């Protein structure tokens, strides 16, 4: 991820969401490390054309999430071209 300004939506009191940011990409990754941002968290930057998208659609962010949360990384929705098909091949009995 190159330098960009990021925002994310955080749930607050009474289920109200509020925008957090601006954050540098380094700060965004730190929020991912701390669990403040999870795959379903809505994020926005110039890279998303200033549209809110779930973090799981940002490949470098998801790569970082899987690296820092290996126990949870497999529970997230897989991206196209993931290795889920390979896993199912390994789990099937060989003839």
Short mmCIF file of N, CA, C and O in Angstrom, two decimals:
data_model
loop_
_atom_site.label_atom_id
_atom_site.label_comp_id
_atom_site.label_asym_id
_atom_site.label_seq_id
_atom_site.Cartn_x
_atom_site.Cartn_y
_atom_site.Cartn_z
N UNK A 1 0.86 -1.17 0.00
CA UNK A 1 0.00 0.00 0.00
C UNK A 1 0.90 1.23 0.00
O UNK A 1 1.82 1.32 0.78
N UNK A 2 0.63 2.14 -0.89
CA UNK A 2 1.40 3.37 -0.91
C UNK A 2 0.70 4.42 -0.07
O UNK A 2 -0.40 4.22 0.40
N UNK A 3 1.37 5.57 0.11
CA UNK A 3 0.82 6.59 1.00
C UNK A 3 -0.51 7.13 0.49
O UNK A 3 -0.64 7.50 -0.66
N UNK A 4 -1.45 7.15 1.36
CA UNK A 4 -2.79 7.64 1.07
C UNK A 4 -3.45 7.98 2.39
O UNK A 4 -3.03 7.51 3.44
N UNK A 5 -4.48 8.80 2.35
CA UNK A 5 -5.23 9.15 3.55
C UNK A 5 -6.46 8.25 3.63
O UNK A 5 -7.20 8.13 2.67
N UNK A 6 -6.66 7.63 4.79
CA UNK A 6 -7.74 6.67 4.98
C UNK A 6 -8.68 7.11 6.08
O UNK A 6 -8.30 7.82 7.01
N UNK A 7 -9.93 6.64 5.98
CA UNK A 7 -10.96 6.83 7.00
C UNK A 7 -11.62 5.48 7.20
O UNK A 7 -11.64 4.64 6.30
N UNK A 8 -12.19 5.26 8.38
CA UNK A 8 -13.01 4.07 8.58
C UNK A 8 -14.20 4.43 9.46
O UNK A 8 -14.19 5.45 10.14
N UNK A 9 -15.23 3.60 9.37
CA UNK A 9 -16.43 3.81 10.17
C UNK A 9 -16.36 2.95 11.42
O UNK A 9 -16.10 1.76 11.35
N UNK A 10 -16.59 3.59 12.55
CA UNK A 10 -16.56 2.91 13.84
C UNK A 10 -17.92 3.04 14.51
O UNK A 10 -18.53 4.10 14.47
N UNK A 11 -18.38 1.94 15.10
CA UNK A 11 -19.66 2.00 15.82
C UNK A 11 -19.43 2.58 17.19
O UNK A 11 -18.51 2.21 17.90
N UNK A 12 -20.30 3.49 17.54
CA UNK A 12 -20.19 4.15 18.84
C UNK A 12 -21.40 3.84 19.69
O UNK A 12 -22.02 2.78 19.58
N UNK A 13 -21.76 4.79 20.51
CA UNK A 13 -22.91 4.64 21.40
C UNK A 13 -24.20 4.50 20.61
O UNK A 13 -24.38 5.13 19.59
N UNK A 14 -25.08 3.68 21.11
CA UNK A 14 -26.41 3.50 20.53
C UNK A 14 -26.37 3.13 19.05
O UNK A 14 -27.19 3.59 18.25
N UNK A 15 -25.38 2.33 18.69
CA UNK A 15 -25.22 1.84 17.31
C UNK A 15 -24.97 2.94 16.29
O UNK A 15 -25.12 2.73 15.10
N UNK A 16 -24.62 4.10 16.74
CA UNK A 16 -24.30 5.17 15.80
C UNK A 16 -22.89 4.96 15.29
O UNK A 16 -22.00 4.57 16.03
N UNK A 17 -22.71 5.21 14.02
CA UNK A 17 -21.37 5.10 13.46
C UNK A 17 -20.78 6.49 13.31
O UNK A 17 -21.51 7.47 13.12
N UNK A 18 -19.49 6.56 13.42
CA UNK A 18 -18.82 7.82 13.18
C UNK A 18 -17.55 7.55 12.37
O UNK A 18 -16.99 6.46 12.42
N UNK A 19 -17.16 8.55 11.62
CA UNK A 19 -15.98 8.45 10.78
C UNK A 19 -14.74 8.71 11.61
O UNK A 19 -14.68 9.67 12.36
N UNK A 20 -13.74 7.85 11.45
CA UNK A 20 -12.46 8.01 12.12
C UNK A 20 -11.42 8.30 11.05
O UNK A 20 -11.34 7.62 10.04
N UNK A 21 -10.62 9.32 11.27
CA UNK A 21 -9.58 9.68 10.31
C UNK A 21 -9.45 11.18 10.23
O UNK A 21 -10.17 11.90 10.92
N UNK A 22 -8.56 11.66 9.46
CA UNK A 22 -7.73 10.92 8.49
C UNK A 22 -6.61 10.13 9.17
O UNK A 22 -6.08 10.53 10.19
N UNK A 23 -6.29 9.00 8.54
CA UNK A 23 -5.22 8.13 9.01
C UNK A 23 -4.23 7.91 7.88
O UNK A 23 -4.62 7.79 6.72
N UNK A 24 -2.96 7.81 8.23
CA UNK A 24 -1.97 7.39 7.24
C UNK A 24 -2.15 5.89 7.03
O UNK A 24 -2.83 5.21 7.82
N UNK A 25 -1.52 5.35 6.02
CA UNK A 25 -1.62 3.91 5.79
C UNK A 25 -0.99 3.14 6.94
O UNK A 25 -1.49 2.09 7.33
N UNK A 26 0.08 3.68 7.52
CA UNK A 26 0.70 3.04 8.67
C UNK A 26 -0.26 2.99 9.85
O UNK A 26 -0.38 1.98 10.54
N UNK A 27 -0.98 4.09 10.09
CA UNK A 27 -1.96 4.12 11.18
C UNK A 27 -3.11 3.15 10.89
O UNK A 27 -3.62 2.51 11.81
N UNK A 28 -3.51 3.06 9.62
CA UNK A 28 -4.57 2.11 9.25
C UNK A 28 -4.13 0.69 9.59
O UNK A 28 -4.90 -0.09 10.18
N UNK A 29 -2.89 0.34 9.24
CA UNK A 29 -2.38 -1.00 9.54
C UNK A 29 -2.31 -1.24 11.04
O UNK A 29 -2.58 -2.35 11.51
N UNK A 30 -1.98 -0.22 11.80
CA UNK A 30 -1.95 -0.36 13.26
C UNK A 30 -3.36 -0.62 13.81
O UNK A 30 -3.53 -1.40 14.74
N UNK A 31 -4.36 0.03 13.23
CA UNK A 31 -5.75 -0.22 13.64
C UNK A 31 -6.17 -1.64 13.32
O UNK A 31 -6.91 -2.27 14.09
N UNK A 32 -5.69 -2.17 12.20
CA UNK A 32 -5.96 -3.56 11.85
C UNK A 32 -5.29 -4.47 12.87
O UNK A 32 -5.91 -5.42 13.37
N UNK A 33 -4.04 -4.16 13.23
CA UNK A 33 -3.31 -4.97 14.22
C UNK A 33 -4.06 -5.02 15.54
O UNK A 33 -4.12 -6.06 16.19
N UNK A 34 -4.63 -3.90 15.96
CA UNK A 34 -5.29 -3.79 17.26
C UNK A 34 -6.73 -4.31 17.25
O UNK A 34 -7.39 -4.33 18.28
N UNK A 35 -7.22 -4.69 16.07
CA UNK A 35 -8.58 -5.21 15.98
C UNK A 35 -9.64 -4.13 15.87
O UNK A 35 -10.84 -4.44 15.92
N UNK A 36 -9.25 -2.89 15.71
CA UNK A 36 -10.23 -1.81 15.54
C UNK A 36 -10.85 -1.87 14.15
O UNK A 36 -11.98 -1.41 13.96
N UNK A 37 -10.10 -2.40 13.19
CA UNK A 37 -10.60 -2.57 11.83
C UNK A 37 -10.56 -4.06 11.52
O UNK A 37 -9.52 -4.71 11.66
N UNK A 38 -11.71 -4.60 11.14
CA UNK A 38 -11.84 -6.01 10.78
C UNK A 38 -12.32 -6.08 9.33
O UNK A 38 -12.67 -5.05 8.74
N UNK A 39 -12.34 -7.26 8.71
CA UNK A 39 -12.70 -7.33 7.30
C UNK A 39 -14.02 -6.67 6.91
O UNK A 39 -14.15 -6.14 5.81
N UNK A 40 -15.00 -6.65 7.80
CA UNK A 40 -16.30 -6.05 7.47
C UNK A 40 -16.33 -4.53 7.67
O UNK A 40 -17.29 -3.88 7.26
N UNK A 41 -15.29 -3.97 8.28
CA UNK A 41 -15.26 -2.53 8.54
C UNK A 41 -15.22 -1.74 7.23
O UNK A 41 -14.46 -2.07 6.32
N UNK A 42 -16.04 -0.73 7.15
CA UNK A 42 -16.07 0.12 5.96
C UNK A 42 -14.92 1.11 6.01
O UNK A 42 -14.71 1.78 7.03
N UNK A 43 -14.16 1.19 4.91
CA UNK A 43 -13.03 2.10 4.80
C UNK A 43 -13.17 2.94 3.54
O UNK A 43 -13.89 2.58 2.61
N UNK A 44 -12.44 4.06 3.51
CA UNK A 44 -12.52 4.97 2.36
C UNK A 44 -11.19 5.68 2.19
O UNK A 44 -10.54 6.04 3.16
N UNK A 45 -10.80 5.91 0.96
CA UNK A 45 -9.63 6.71 0.62
C UNK A 45 -9.72 7.11 -0.84
O UNK A 45 -10.66 6.74 -1.55
N UNK A 46 -8.70 7.81 -1.30
CA UNK A 46 -8.64 8.15 -2.72
C UNK A 46 -8.55 6.86 -3.55
O UNK A 46 -9.03 6.80 -4.67
N UNK A 47 -7.95 5.83 -2.97
CA UNK A 47 -7.78 4.56 -3.67
C UNK A 47 -9.09 3.84 -3.91
O UNK A 47 -9.19 3.01 -4.81
N UNK A 48 -10.09 4.13 -3.11
CA UNK A 48 -11.42 3.54 -3.31
C UNK A 48 -12.33 4.54 -4.02
O UNK A 48 -13.54 4.40 -3.99
N UNK A 49 -11.70 5.53 -4.62
CA UNK A 49 -12.42 6.62 -5.30
C UNK A 49 -13.37 7.33 -4.35
O UNK A 49 -14.47 7.72 -4.71
N UNK A 50 -12.92 7.42 -3.10
CA UNK A 50 -13.68 8.07 -2.02
C UNK A 50 -15.04 7.43 -1.77
O UNK A 50 -15.95 8.08 -1.29
N UNK A 51 -15.16 6.14 -2.09
CA UNK A 51 -16.37 5.38 -1.79
C UNK A 51 -16.08 4.47 -0.61
O UNK A 51 -14.99 3.96 -0.45
N UNK A 52 -17.10 4.27 0.22
CA UNK A 52 -16.96 3.37 1.36
C UNK A 52 -17.04 1.94 0.86
O UNK A 52 -17.98 1.57 0.16
N UNK A 53 -16.04 1.15 1.20
CA UNK A 53 -16.01 -0.27 0.83
C UNK A 53 -15.57 -1.08 2.04
O UNK A 53 -14.86 -0.57 2.91
N UNK A 54 -15.98 -2.35 2.14
CA UNK A 54 -15.51 -3.17 3.25
C UNK A 54 -14.00 -3.41 3.11
O UNK A 54 -13.48 -3.55 2.00
N UNK A 55 -13.32 -3.45 4.23
CA UNK A 55 -11.87 -3.63 4.21
C UNK A 55 -11.47 -4.90 3.48
O UNK A 55 -10.42 -4.96 2.86
N UNK A 56 -12.33 -5.92 3.49
CA UNK A 56 -11.96 -7.18 2.83
C UNK A 56 -11.85 -7.06 1.31
O UNK A 56 -11.40 -7.98 0.65
N UNK A 57 -12.21 -5.91 0.75
CA UNK A 57 -12.03 -5.68 -0.70
C UNK A 57 -10.71 -4.98 -1.00
O UNK A 57 -10.40 -4.75 -2.16
N UNK A 58 -9.94 -4.66 0.02
CA UNK A 58 -8.64 -4.01 -0.16
C UNK A 58 -7.57 -5.09 0.03
O UNK A 58 -7.25 -5.47 1.16
N UNK A 59 -7.03 -5.59 -1.07
CA UNK A 59 -6.13 -6.75 -1.03
C UNK A 59 -4.94 -6.56 -0.10
O UNK A 59 -4.66 -7.44 0.72
N UNK A 60 -4.19 -5.44 -0.16
CA UNK A 60 -3.05 -5.30 0.75
C UNK A 60 -3.46 -5.27 2.23
O UNK A 60 -2.76 -5.81 3.08
N UNK A 61 -4.61 -4.66 2.52
CA UNK A 61 -5.09 -4.62 3.90
C UNK A 61 -5.46 -6.02 4.37
O UNK A 61 -5.16 -6.42 5.50
N UNK A 62 -6.11 -6.80 3.52
CA UNK A 62 -6.48 -8.17 3.89
C UNK A 62 -5.25 -9.06 4.04
O UNK A 62 -5.21 -9.92 4.92
N UNK A 63 -4.25 -8.83 3.21
CA UNK A 63 -3.01 -9.59 3.34
C UNK A 63 -2.39 -9.32 4.71
O UNK A 63 -1.97 -10.25 5.41
N UNK A 64 -2.39 -8.06 5.12
CA UNK A 64 -1.86 -7.69 6.43
C UNK A 64 -2.73 -8.29 7.54
O UNK A 64 -2.19 -8.81 8.53
N UNK A 65 -4.05 -8.24 7.38
CA UNK A 65 -4.96 -8.80 8.38
C UNK A 65 -4.69 -10.30 8.56
O UNK A 65 -4.61 -10.79 9.69
N UNK A 66 -4.57 -11.02 7.47
CA UNK A 66 -4.34 -12.47 7.56
C UNK A 66 -3.00 -12.78 8.21
O UNK A 66 -2.86 -13.77 8.92
N UNK A 67 -2.03 -11.92 7.96
CA UNK A 67 -0.70 -12.11 8.54
C UNK A 67 -0.73 -11.87 10.05
O UNK A 67 -0.09 -12.60 10.81
N UNK A 68 -1.46 -10.87 10.49
CA UNK A 68 -1.47 -10.51 11.91
C UNK A 68 -2.59 -11.20 12.70
O UNK A 68 -2.57 -11.17 13.92
N UNK A 69 -3.56 -11.78 12.01
CA UNK A 69 -4.66 -12.49 12.67
C UNK A 69 -4.84 -13.86 12.00
O UNK A 69 -5.90 -14.14 11.43
N UNK A 70 -3.84 -14.73 12.04
CA UNK A 70 -3.93 -16.00 11.31
C UNK A 70 -5.09 -16.87 11.75
O UNK A 70 -5.66 -17.59 10.93
N UNK A 71 -5.47 -16.79 13.01
CA UNK A 71 -6.58 -17.62 13.49
C UNK A 71 -7.92 -17.15 12.96
O UNK A 71 -8.86 -17.90 12.88
N UNK A 72 -8.01 -15.88 12.56
CA UNK A 72 -9.26 -15.33 12.04
C UNK A 72 -9.22 -15.15 10.54
O UNK A 72 -10.26 -15.01 9.92
N UNK A 73 -8.05 -15.13 9.95
CA UNK A 73 -7.90 -14.86 8.52
C UNK A 73 -8.64 -15.84 7.64
O UNK A 73 -9.18 -15.49 6.61
N UNK A 74 -8.72 -17.10 8.05
CA UNK A 74 -9.41 -18.10 7.24
C UNK A 74 -10.92 -18.00 7.37
O UNK A 74 -11.66 -18.53 6.55
N UNK A 75 -11.40 -17.28 8.38
CA UNK A 75 -12.84 -17.16 8.60
C UNK A 75 -13.45 -16.03 7.79
O UNK A 75 -14.66 -15.89 7.73
N UNK A 76 -12.62 -15.23 7.14
CA UNK A 76 -13.12 -14.11 6.35
C UNK A 76 -13.58 -14.60 5.00
O UNK A 76 -13.21 -15.67 4.55
N UNK A 77 -14.39 -13.80 4.33
CA UNK A 77 -14.86 -14.20 3.01
C UNK A 77 -13.69 -14.25 2.05
O UNK A 77 -12.90 -13.32 1.97
N UNK A 78 -13.55 -15.35 1.30
CA UNK A 78 -12.41 -15.49 0.41
C UNK A 78 -12.55 -14.59 -0.81
O UNK A 78 -13.64 -14.34 -1.30
N UNK A 79 -11.43 -14.13 -1.29
CA UNK A 79 -11.39 -13.33 -2.51
C UNK A 79 -11.33 -14.29 -3.69
O UNK A 79 -11.03 -15.47 -3.54
N UNK A 80 -11.61 -13.78 -4.87
CA UNK A 80 -11.51 -14.61 -6.07
C UNK A 80 -10.09 -15.13 -6.19
O UNK A 80 -9.13 -14.45 -5.90
N UNK A 81 -9.98 -16.38 -6.64
CA UNK A 81 -8.67 -16.96 -6.82
C UNK A 81 -8.04 -17.42 -5.52
O UNK A 81 -6.86 -17.65 -5.45
N UNK A 82 -8.83 -17.55 -4.48
CA UNK A 82 -8.28 -18.00 -3.21
C UNK A 82 -7.97 -19.48 -3.30
O UNK A 82 -8.36 -20.16 -4.23
N UNK A 83 -7.31 -19.98 -2.27
CA UNK A 83 -6.92 -21.38 -2.30
C UNK A 83 -7.94 -22.28 -1.60
O UNK A 83 -7.60 -23.37 -1.19
N UNK A 84 -9.19 -21.86 -1.50
CA UNK A 84 -10.21 -22.72 -0.89
C UNK A 84 -10.41 -24.00 -1.68
O UNK A 84 -10.64 -25.05 -1.12
N UNK A 85 -10.34 -23.90 -3.00
CA UNK A 85 -10.50 -25.09 -3.83
C UNK A 85 -9.36 -26.07 -3.55
O UNK A 85 -9.56 -27.28 -3.49
N UNK A 86 -8.16 -25.55 -3.36
CA UNK A 86 -7.02 -26.41 -3.06
C UNK A 86 -7.23 -27.10 -1.73
O UNK A 86 -6.90 -28.27 -1.58
N UNK A 87 -7.77 -26.38 -0.74
CA UNK A 87 -8.02 -26.98 0.56
C UNK A 87 -9.02 -28.12 0.46
O UNK A 87 -8.88 -29.14 1.07
N UNK A 88 -10.08 -27.94 -0.35
CA UNK A 88 -11.09 -28.98 -0.46
C UNK A 88 -10.52 -30.20 -1.17
O UNK A 88 -10.89 -31.32 -0.87
N UNK A 89 -9.56 -29.99 -2.10
CA UNK A 89 -8.92 -31.11 -2.75
C UNK A 89 -8.09 -31.91 -1.75
O UNK A 89 -8.07 -33.14 -1.79
N UNK A 90 -7.43 -31.22 -0.83
CA UNK A 90 -6.61 -31.89 0.16
C UNK A 90 -7.46 -32.67 1.15
O UNK A 90 -7.03 -33.68 1.68
N UNK A 91 -8.67 -32.19 1.41
CA UNK A 91 -9.49 -32.87 2.41
C UNK A 91 -10.23 -34.06 1.85
O UNK A 91 -10.75 -34.86 2.59
N UNK A 92 -10.31 -34.20 0.53
CA UNK A 92 -11.02 -35.33 -0.05
C UNK A 92 -10.14 -36.57 -0.02
O UNK A 92 -8.92 -36.49 -0.20
N UNK A 93 -10.73 -37.72 0.23
CA UNK A 93 -9.93 -38.96 0.28
C UNK A 93 -9.39 -39.31 -1.09
O UNK A 93 -10.04 -39.12 -2.10
N UNK A 94 -8.17 -39.80 -1.08
CA UNK A 94 -7.56 -40.22 -2.34
C UNK A 94 -7.99 -41.62 -2.67
O UNK A 94 -8.14 -42.46 -1.82
N UNK A 95 -8.20 -41.88 -3.98
CA UNK A 95 -8.62 -43.22 -4.41
C UNK A 95 -7.44 -44.02 -4.83
O UNK A 95 -6.53 -43.68 -5.35
#
